[in-house]
Short mmCIF file of C-alpha atoms in Angstrom, two decimals:
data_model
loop_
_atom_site.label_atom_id
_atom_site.label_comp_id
_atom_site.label_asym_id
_atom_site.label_seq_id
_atom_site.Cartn_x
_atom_site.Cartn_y
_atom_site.Cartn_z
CA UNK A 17 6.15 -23.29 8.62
CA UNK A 18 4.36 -20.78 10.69
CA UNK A 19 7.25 -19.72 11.85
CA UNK A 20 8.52 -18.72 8.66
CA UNK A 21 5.64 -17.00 7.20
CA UNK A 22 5.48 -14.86 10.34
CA UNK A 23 9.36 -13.96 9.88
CA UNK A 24 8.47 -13.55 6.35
CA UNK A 25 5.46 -10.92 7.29
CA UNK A 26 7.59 -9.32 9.70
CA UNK A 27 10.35 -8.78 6.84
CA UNK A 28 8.26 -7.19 4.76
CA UNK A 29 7.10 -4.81 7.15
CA UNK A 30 10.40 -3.75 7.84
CA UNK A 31 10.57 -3.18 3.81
CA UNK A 32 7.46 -0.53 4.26
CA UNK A 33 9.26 2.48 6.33
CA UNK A 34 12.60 2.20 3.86
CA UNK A 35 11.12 2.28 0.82
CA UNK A 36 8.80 5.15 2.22
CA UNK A 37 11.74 6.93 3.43
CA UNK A 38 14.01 6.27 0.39
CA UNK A 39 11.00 7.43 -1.86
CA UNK A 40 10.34 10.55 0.00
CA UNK A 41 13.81 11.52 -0.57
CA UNK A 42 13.54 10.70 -4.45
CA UNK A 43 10.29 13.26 -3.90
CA UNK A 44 13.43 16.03 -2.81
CA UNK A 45 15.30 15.27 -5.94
CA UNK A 46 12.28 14.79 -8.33
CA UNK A 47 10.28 17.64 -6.77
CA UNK A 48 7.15 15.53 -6.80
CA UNK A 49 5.31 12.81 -4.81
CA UNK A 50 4.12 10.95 -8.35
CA UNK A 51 7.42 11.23 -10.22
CA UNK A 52 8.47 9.33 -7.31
CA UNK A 53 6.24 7.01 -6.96
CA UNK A 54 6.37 6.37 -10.63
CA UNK A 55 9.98 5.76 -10.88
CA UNK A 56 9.08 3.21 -7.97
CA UNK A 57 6.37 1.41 -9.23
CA UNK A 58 7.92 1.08 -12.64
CA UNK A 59 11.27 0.10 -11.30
CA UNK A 60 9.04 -2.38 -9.35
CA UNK A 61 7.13 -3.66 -12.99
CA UNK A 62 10.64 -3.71 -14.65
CA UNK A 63 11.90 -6.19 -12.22
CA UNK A 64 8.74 -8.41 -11.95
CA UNK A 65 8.95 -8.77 -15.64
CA UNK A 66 12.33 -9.94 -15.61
CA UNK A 67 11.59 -12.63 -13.20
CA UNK A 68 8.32 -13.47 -14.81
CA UNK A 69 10.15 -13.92 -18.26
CA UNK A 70 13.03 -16.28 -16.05
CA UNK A 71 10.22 -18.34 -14.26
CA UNK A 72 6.87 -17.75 -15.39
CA UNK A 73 7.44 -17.25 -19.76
CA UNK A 74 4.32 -18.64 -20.63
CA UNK A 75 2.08 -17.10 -18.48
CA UNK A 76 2.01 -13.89 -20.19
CA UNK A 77 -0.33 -15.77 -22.94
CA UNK A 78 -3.10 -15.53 -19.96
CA UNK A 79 -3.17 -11.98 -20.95
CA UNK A 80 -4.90 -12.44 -24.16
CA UNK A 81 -6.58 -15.87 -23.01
CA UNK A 82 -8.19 -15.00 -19.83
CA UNK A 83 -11.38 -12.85 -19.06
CA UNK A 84 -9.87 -9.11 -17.41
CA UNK A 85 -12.19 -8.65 -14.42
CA UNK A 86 -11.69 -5.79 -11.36
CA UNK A 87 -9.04 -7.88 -9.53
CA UNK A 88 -6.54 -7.25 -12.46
CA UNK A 89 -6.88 -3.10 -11.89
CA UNK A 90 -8.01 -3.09 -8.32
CA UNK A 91 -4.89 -3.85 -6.65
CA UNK A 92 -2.55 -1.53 -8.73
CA UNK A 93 -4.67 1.25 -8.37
CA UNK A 94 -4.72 0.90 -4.11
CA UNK A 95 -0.99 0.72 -4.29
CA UNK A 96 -0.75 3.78 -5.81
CA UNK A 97 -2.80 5.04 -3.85
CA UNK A 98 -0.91 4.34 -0.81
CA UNK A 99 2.55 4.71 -1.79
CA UNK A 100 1.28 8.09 -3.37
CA UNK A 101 -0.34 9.05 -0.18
CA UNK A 102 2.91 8.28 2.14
CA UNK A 103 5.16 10.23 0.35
CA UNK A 104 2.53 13.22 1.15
CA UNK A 105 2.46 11.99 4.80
CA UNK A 106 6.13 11.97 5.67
CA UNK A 107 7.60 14.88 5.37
CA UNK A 108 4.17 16.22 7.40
CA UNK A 109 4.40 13.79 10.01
CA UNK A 110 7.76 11.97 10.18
CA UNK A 111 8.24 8.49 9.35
CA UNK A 112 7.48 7.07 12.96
CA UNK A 113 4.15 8.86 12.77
CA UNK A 114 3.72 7.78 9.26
CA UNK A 115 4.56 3.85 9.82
CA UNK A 116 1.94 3.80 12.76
CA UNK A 117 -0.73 5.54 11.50
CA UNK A 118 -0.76 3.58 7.82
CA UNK A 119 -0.35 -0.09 10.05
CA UNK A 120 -3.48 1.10 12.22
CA UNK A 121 -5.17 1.33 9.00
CA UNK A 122 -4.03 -1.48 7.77
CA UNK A 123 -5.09 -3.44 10.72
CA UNK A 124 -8.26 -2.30 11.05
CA UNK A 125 -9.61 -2.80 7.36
CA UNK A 126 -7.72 -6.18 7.77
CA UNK A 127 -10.50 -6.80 10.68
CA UNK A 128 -13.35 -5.48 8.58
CA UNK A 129 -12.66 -7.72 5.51
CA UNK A 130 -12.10 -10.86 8.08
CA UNK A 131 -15.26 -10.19 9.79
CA UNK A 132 -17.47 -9.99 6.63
CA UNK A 133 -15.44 -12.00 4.32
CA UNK A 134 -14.64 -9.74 1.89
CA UNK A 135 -12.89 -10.17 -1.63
CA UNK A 136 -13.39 -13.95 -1.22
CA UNK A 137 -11.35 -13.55 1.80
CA UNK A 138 -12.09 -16.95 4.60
CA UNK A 139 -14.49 -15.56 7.30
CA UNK A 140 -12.62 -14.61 10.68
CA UNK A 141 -15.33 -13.79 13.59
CA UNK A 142 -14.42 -10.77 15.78
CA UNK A 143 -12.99 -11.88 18.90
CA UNK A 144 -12.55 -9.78 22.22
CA UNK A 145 -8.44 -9.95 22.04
CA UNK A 146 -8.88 -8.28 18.12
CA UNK A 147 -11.02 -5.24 19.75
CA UNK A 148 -7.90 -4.85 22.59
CA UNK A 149 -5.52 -4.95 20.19
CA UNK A 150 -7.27 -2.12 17.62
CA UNK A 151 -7.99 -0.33 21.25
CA UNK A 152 -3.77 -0.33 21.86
CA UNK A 153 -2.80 0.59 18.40
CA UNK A 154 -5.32 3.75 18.41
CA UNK A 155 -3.73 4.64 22.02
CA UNK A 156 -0.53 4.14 20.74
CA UNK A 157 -1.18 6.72 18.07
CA UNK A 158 -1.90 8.77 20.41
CA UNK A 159 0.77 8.53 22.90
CA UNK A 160 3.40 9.03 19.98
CA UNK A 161 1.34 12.32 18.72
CA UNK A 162 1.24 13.75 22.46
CA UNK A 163 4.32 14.81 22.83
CA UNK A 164 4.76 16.47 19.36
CA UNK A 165 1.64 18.15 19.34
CA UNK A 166 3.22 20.36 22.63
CA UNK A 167 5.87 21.82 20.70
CA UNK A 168 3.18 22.79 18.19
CA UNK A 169 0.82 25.49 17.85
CA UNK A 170 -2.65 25.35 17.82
CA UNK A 171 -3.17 25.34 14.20
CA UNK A 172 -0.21 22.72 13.17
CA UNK A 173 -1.77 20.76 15.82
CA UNK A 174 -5.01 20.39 14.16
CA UNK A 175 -2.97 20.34 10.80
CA UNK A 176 -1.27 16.80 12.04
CA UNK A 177 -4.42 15.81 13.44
CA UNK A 178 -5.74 15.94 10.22
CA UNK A 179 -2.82 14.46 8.54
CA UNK A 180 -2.91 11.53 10.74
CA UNK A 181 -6.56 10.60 9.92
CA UNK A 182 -5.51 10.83 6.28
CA UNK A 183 -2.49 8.28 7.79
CA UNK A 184 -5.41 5.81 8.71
CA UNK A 185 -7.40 6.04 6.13
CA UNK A 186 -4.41 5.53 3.33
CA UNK A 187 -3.41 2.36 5.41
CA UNK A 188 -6.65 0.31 4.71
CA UNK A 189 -5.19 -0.12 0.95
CA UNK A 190 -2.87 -2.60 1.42
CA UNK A 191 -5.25 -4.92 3.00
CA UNK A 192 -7.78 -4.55 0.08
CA UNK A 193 -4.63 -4.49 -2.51
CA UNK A 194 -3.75 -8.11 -0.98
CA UNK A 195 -7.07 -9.55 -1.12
CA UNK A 196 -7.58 -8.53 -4.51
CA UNK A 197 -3.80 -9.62 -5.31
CA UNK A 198 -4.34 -12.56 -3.50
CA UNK A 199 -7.63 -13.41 -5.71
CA UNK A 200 -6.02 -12.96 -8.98
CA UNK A 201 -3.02 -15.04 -8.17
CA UNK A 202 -5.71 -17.95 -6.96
CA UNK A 203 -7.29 -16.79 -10.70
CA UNK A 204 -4.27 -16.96 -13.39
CA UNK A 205 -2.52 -19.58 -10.42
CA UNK A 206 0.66 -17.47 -9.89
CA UNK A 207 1.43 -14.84 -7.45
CA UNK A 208 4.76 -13.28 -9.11
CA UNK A 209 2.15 -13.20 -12.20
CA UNK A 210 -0.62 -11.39 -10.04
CA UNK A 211 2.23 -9.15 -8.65
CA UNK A 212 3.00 -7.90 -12.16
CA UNK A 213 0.07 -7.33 -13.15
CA UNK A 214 -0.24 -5.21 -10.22
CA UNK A 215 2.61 -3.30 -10.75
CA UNK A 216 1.95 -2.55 -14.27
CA UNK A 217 -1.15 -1.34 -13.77
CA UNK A 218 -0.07 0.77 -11.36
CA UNK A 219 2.83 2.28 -13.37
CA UNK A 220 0.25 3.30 -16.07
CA UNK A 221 -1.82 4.65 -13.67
CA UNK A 222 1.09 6.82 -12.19
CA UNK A 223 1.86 7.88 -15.58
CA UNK A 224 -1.46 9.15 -16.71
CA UNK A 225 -1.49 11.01 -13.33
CA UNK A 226 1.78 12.78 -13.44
CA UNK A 227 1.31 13.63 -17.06
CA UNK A 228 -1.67 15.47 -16.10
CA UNK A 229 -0.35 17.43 -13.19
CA UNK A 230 3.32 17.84 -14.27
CA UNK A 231 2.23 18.76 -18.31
#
C-alpha cells in the first residue's frame, strides 16, 4: 500500500511540470497568464463535475445543507495562486528552474505545517535527516542557477535571483491548498467532492481577476 501511494505521489509530480509547460504555451496563444489559467482551472471544474454527477450525485445537496467555513475558499484561492504564479515564472526562468524552485517551497512549508500541526494536520517533530534534506534542495537550487547566471549580466542575474525567491515562495501553496483540501474532504467525507469545490472556487476567482485586468 505504501508502495502505491508513493508511486501515486510521484505521478502526480510528474503531472506538475506538463501542465505548467502546456499552460505557459496556452499563455503564447491567449496572451495572458490568467486567461490561461482560467481555461485550466475551469476545464479542471468541468471535468470534476462530470465525475461528481457519475459518482458522487447526491453530494451536491451538502452545498445548501452544510455550514461554508474557510476550507471551502482557501484551497481554490492557493491554487490559483500558484498555477497563476508559474505561468509568470517560466518563461523567466525555464521550466527546470521553475519545477525546483516551486518543490523547495513546497517542501519546506510542508515541514512548517508538520512541525506545528497546522490546518488540523497530525504533528510531525523536526528530525535532523528533514534539516539535510531542506539543506540539499536549497544547494541544489543553487547549483542549477550557477551556471545560468554566467551567461547573464549583472542585472538579469539579480532579475532571476529575484524570480527564484518568488519560485519559493509560490511553492508553499500547494502544501496549504492540500491541508485545507484535505480538511474539507474529512468535512463533507469525499475528496472528488472537496476537489470540486476547489476548482470551482478557483475558476470564479480567475474570472473576477481576468475580468478586471483584461476589461
Amino acid at each position: 500500500m505504501l508502495l502505491l501511494l508513493l508511486g501515486l505521489g510521484l505521478c502526480a509530480g510528474f503531472a506538475v511540470p506538463i501542465q505548467t509547460a502546456i499552460n505557459s504555451k496556452l499563455s503564447l496563444y491567449t496572451r495572458s497568464p490568467f486567461y490561461a489559467a482560467t481555461i485550466s482551472f475551469g476545464t479542471g471544474t468541468i471535468g470534476l463535475l462530470l465525475i461528481n454527477i457519475v459518482f458522487n450525485p447526491q453530494l451536491f445537496n451538502v452545498i445548501f445543507s452544510s455550514q461554508i467555513q474557510y476550507t471551502w475558499f482557501l484551497g481554490g484561492m492557493m491554487g490559483v495562486i500558484f498555477l497563476s504564479g508559474n505561468l509568470l515564472l517560466l518563461p523567466r526562468i525555464g521550466a527546470s528552474l521553475t519545477v525546483v524552485t516551486t518543490v523547495s517551497g513546497q517542501i519546506a512549508m510542508s515541514v512548517v505545517i508538520d512541525t506545528l500541526g497546522l490546518f488540523n494536520v497530525s504533528y510531525q517533530p523536526f528530525s535532523t535527516l528533514k534539516g539535510i534534506g531542506l539543506l540539499l534542495l536549497l544547494l541544489g537550487v543553487v547549483l542549477m542557477n550557477l551556471n545560468r547566471q554566467s551567461l547573464l549580466d549583472n542585472q538579469r542575474s539579480s532579475r532571476t535571483t529575484f524570480w527564484l525567491c518568488i519560485g519559493v515562495i509560490l511553492g508553499c501553496a500547494p502544501p496549504i491548498q492540500t491541508a485545507i483540501n484535505t480538511q474539507l474532504s474529512q468535512s463533507i467525507h469525499s475528496p472528488l467532492f472537496a476537489s470540486f469545490i476547489s476548482f470551482l472556487v478557483g475558476t470564479l476567482v480567475l474570472i473576477i481577476i481576468t475580468s478586471i485586468i483584461h476589461r
